[in-house]
Short mmCIF file of N, CA, C and O in Angstrom, two decimals:
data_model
loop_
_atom_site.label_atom_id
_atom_site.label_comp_id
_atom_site.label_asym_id
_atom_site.label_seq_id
_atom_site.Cartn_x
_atom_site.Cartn_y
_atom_site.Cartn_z
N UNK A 235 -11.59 -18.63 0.92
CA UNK A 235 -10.61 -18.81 1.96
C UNK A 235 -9.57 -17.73 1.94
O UNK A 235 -9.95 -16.73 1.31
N UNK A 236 -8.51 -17.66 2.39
CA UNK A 236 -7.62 -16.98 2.74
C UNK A 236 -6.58 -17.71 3.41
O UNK A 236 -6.68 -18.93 3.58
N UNK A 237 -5.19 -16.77 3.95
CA UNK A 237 -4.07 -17.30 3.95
C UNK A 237 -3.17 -16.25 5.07
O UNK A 237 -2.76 -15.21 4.55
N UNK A 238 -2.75 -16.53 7.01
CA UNK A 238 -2.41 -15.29 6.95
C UNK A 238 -0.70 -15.95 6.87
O UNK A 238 -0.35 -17.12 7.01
N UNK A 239 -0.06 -15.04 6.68
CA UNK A 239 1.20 -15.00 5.90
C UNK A 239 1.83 -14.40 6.70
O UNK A 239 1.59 -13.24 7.04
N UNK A 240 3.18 -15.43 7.32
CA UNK A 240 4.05 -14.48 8.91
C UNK A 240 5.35 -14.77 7.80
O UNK A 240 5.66 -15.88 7.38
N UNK A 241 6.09 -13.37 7.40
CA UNK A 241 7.19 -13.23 6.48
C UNK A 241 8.60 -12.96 7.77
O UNK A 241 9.59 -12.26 7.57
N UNK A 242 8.35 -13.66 8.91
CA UNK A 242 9.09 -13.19 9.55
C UNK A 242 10.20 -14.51 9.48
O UNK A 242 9.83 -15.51 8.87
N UNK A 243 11.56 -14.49 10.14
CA UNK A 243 12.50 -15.89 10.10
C UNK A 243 11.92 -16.76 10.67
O UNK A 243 10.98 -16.44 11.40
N UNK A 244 12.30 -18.11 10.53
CA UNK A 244 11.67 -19.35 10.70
C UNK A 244 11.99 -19.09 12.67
O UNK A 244 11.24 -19.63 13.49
N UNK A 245 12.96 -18.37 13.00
CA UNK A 245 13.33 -18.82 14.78
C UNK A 245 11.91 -17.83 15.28
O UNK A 245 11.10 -18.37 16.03
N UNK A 246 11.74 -16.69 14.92
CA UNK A 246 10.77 -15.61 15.27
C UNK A 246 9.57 -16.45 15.07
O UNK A 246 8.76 -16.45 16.00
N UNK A 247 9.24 -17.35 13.75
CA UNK A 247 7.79 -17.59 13.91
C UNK A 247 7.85 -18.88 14.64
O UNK A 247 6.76 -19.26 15.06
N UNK A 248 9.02 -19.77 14.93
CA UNK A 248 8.96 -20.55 15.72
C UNK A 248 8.81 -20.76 17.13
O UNK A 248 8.51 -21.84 17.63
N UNK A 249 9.09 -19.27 17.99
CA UNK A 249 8.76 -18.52 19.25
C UNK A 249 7.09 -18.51 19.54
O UNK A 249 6.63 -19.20 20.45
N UNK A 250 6.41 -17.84 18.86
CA UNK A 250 5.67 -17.27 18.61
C UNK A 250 4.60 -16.93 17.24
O UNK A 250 5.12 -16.44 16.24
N UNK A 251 3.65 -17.11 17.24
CA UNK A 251 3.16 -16.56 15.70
C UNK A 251 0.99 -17.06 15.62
O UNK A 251 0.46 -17.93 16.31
N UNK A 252 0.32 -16.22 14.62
CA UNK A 252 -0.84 -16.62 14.95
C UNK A 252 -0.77 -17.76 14.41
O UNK A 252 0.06 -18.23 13.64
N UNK A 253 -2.29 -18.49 15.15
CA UNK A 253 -2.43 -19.71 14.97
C UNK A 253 -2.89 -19.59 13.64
O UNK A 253 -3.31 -18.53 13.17
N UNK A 254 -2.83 -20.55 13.08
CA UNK A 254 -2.80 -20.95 11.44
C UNK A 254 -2.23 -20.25 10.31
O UNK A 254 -2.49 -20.12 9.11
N UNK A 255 -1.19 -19.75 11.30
CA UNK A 255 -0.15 -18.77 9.56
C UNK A 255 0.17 -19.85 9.37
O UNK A 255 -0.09 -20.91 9.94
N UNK A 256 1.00 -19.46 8.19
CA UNK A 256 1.86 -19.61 7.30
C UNK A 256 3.00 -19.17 7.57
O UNK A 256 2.90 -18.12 8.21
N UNK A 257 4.45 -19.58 7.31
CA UNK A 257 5.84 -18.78 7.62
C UNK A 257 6.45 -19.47 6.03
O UNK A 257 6.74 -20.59 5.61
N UNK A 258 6.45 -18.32 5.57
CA UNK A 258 7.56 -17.72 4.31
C UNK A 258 8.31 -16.52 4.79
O UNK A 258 7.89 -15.38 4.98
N UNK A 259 9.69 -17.07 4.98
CA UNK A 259 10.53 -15.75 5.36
C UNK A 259 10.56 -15.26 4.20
O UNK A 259 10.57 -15.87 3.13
N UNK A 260 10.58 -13.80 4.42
CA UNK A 260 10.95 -12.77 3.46
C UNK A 260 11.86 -12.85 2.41
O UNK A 260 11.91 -12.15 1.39
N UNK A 261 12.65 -13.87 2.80
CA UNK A 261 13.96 -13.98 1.75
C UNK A 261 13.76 -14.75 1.02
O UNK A 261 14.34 -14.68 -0.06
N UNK A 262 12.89 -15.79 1.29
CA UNK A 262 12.08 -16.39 0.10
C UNK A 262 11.03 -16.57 -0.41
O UNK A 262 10.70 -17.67 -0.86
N UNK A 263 10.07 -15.18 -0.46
CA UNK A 263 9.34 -15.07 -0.95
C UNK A 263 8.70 -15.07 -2.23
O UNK A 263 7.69 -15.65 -2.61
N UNK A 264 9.48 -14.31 -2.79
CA UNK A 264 9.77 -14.16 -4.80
C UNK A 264 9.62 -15.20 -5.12
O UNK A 264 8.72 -15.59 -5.86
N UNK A 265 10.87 -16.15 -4.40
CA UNK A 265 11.03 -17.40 -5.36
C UNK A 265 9.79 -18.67 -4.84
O UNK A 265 9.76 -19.72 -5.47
N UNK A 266 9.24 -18.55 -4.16
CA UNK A 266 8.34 -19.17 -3.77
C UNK A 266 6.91 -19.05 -3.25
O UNK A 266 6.18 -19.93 -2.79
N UNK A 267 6.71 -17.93 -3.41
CA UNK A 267 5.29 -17.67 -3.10
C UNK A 267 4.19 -18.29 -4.38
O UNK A 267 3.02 -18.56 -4.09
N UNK A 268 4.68 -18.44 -5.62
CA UNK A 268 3.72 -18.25 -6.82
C UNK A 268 3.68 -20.29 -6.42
O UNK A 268 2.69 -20.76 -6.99
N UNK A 269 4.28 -21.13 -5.83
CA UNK A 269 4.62 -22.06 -5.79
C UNK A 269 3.41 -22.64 -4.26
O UNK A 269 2.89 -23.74 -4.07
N UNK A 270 3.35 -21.65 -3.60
CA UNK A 270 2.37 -21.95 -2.12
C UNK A 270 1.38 -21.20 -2.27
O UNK A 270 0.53 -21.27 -1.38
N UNK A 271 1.18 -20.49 -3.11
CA UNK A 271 0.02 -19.92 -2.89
C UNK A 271 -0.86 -19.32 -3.77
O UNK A 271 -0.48 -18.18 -4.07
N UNK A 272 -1.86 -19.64 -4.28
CA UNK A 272 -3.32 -19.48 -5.62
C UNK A 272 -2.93 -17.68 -5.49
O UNK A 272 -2.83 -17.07 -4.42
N UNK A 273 -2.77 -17.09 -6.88
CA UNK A 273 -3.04 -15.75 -6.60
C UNK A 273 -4.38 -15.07 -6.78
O UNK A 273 -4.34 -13.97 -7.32
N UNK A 274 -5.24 -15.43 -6.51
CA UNK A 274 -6.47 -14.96 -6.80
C UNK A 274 -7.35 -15.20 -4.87
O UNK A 274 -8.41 -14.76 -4.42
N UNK A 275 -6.42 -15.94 -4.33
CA UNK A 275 -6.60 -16.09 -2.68
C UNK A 275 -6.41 -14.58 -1.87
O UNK A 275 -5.70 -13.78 -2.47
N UNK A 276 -6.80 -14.27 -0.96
CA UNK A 276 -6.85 -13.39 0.23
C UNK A 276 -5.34 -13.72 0.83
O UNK A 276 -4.88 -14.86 0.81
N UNK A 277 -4.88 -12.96 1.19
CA UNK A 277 -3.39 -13.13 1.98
C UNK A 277 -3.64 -11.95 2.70
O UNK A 277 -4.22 -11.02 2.15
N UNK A 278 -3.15 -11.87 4.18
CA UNK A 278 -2.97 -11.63 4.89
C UNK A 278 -1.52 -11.63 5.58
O UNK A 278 -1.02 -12.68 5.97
N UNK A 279 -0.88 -10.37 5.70
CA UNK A 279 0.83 -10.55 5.48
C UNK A 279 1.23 -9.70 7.05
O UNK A 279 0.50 -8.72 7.20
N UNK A 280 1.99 -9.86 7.94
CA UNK A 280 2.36 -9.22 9.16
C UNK A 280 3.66 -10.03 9.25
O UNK A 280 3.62 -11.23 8.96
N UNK A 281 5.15 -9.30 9.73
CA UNK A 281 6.33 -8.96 9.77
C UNK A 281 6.89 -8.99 11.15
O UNK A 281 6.34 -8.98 12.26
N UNK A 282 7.95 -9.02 10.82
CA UNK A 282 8.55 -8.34 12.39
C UNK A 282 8.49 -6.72 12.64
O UNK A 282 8.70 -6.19 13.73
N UNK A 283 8.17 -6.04 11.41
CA UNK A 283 8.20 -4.47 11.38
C UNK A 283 7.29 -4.22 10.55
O UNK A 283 6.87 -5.23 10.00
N UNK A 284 6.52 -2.68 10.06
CA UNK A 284 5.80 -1.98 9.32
C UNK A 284 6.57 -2.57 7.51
O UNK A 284 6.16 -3.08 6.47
N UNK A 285 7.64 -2.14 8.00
CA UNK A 285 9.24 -2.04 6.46
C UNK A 285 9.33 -3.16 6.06
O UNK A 285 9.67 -3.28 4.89
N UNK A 286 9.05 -4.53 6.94
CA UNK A 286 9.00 -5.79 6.71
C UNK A 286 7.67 -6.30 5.88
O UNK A 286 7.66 -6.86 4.78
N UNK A 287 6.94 -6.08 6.44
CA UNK A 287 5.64 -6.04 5.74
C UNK A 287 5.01 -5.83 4.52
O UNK A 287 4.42 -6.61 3.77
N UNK A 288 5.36 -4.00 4.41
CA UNK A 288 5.20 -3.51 3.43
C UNK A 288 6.46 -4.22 2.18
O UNK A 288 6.18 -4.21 0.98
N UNK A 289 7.47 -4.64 2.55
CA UNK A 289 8.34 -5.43 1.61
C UNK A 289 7.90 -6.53 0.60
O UNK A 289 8.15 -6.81 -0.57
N UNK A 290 6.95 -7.14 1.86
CA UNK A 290 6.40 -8.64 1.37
C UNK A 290 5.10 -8.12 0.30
O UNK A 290 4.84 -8.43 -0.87
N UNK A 291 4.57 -7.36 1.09
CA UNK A 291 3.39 -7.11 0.55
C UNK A 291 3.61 -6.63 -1.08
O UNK A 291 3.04 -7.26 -1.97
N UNK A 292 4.70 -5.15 -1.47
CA UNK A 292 5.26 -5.15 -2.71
C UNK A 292 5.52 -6.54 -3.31
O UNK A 292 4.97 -6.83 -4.38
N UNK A 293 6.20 -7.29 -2.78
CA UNK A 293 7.34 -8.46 -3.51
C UNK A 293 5.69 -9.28 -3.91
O UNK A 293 5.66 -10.02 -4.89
N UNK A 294 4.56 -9.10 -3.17
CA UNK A 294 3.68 -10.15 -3.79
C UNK A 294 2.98 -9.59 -5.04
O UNK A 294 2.67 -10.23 -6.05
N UNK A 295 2.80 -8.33 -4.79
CA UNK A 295 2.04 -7.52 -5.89
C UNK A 295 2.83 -8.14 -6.91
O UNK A 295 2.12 -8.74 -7.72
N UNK A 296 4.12 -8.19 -7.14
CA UNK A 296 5.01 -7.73 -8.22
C UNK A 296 4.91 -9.38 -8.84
O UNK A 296 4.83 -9.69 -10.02
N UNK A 297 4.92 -9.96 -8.07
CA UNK A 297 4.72 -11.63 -8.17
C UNK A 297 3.00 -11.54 -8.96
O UNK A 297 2.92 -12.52 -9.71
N UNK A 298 1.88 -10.84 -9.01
CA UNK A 298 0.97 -11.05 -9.65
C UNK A 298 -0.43 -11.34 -8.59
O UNK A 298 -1.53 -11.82 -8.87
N UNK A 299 0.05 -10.90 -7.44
CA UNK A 299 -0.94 -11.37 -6.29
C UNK A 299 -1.53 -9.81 -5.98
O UNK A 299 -0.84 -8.86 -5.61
N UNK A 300 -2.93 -9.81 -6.22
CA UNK A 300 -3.78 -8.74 -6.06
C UNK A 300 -4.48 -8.37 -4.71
O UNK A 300 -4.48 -7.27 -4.17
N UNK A 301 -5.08 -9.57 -4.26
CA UNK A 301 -5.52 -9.52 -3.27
C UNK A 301 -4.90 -10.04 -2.19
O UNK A 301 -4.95 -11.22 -1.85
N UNK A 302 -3.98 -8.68 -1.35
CA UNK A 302 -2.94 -8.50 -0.67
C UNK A 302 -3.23 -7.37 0.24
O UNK A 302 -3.19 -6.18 -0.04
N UNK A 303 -3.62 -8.11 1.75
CA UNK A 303 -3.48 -7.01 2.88
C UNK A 303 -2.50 -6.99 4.24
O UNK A 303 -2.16 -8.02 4.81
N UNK A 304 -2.09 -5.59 4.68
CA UNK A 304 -1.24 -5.90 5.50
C UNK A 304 -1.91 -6.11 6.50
O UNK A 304 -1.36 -6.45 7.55
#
């Protein structure tokens, strides 16, 4: 399985967002990603920006999550 992952604010993914994300804003990611999500899972991560993205995507690596695409 897999997981896609909208790191954008709860009002942005509440507008709008693909069907069956996930919404972890960015600001709480660190502290909660190891808590929602198996790290050995597929994630799939898209932002409100490139800078947003690539943020989450670091902050998961660093969290221990390998298999991580933007």
């Amino acid at each position: 399985g897999f997981t896609i992952l909208d790191v954008r604010d709860r009002h942005s993914f509440n507008k709008a967002h693909i069907t069956g994300a996930v919404s972890l804003p960015i600001k709480d990611l660190a502290e909660r990603a190891k808590s929602s999500f198996h790290t050995k899972r597929e994630i799939f991560v898209y932002g409100e920006n490139d800078a947003e993205t690539t943020q989450a995507v670091n902050t998961l690596h660093q969290e221990g999550f390998t298999h991580v695409t933007e």
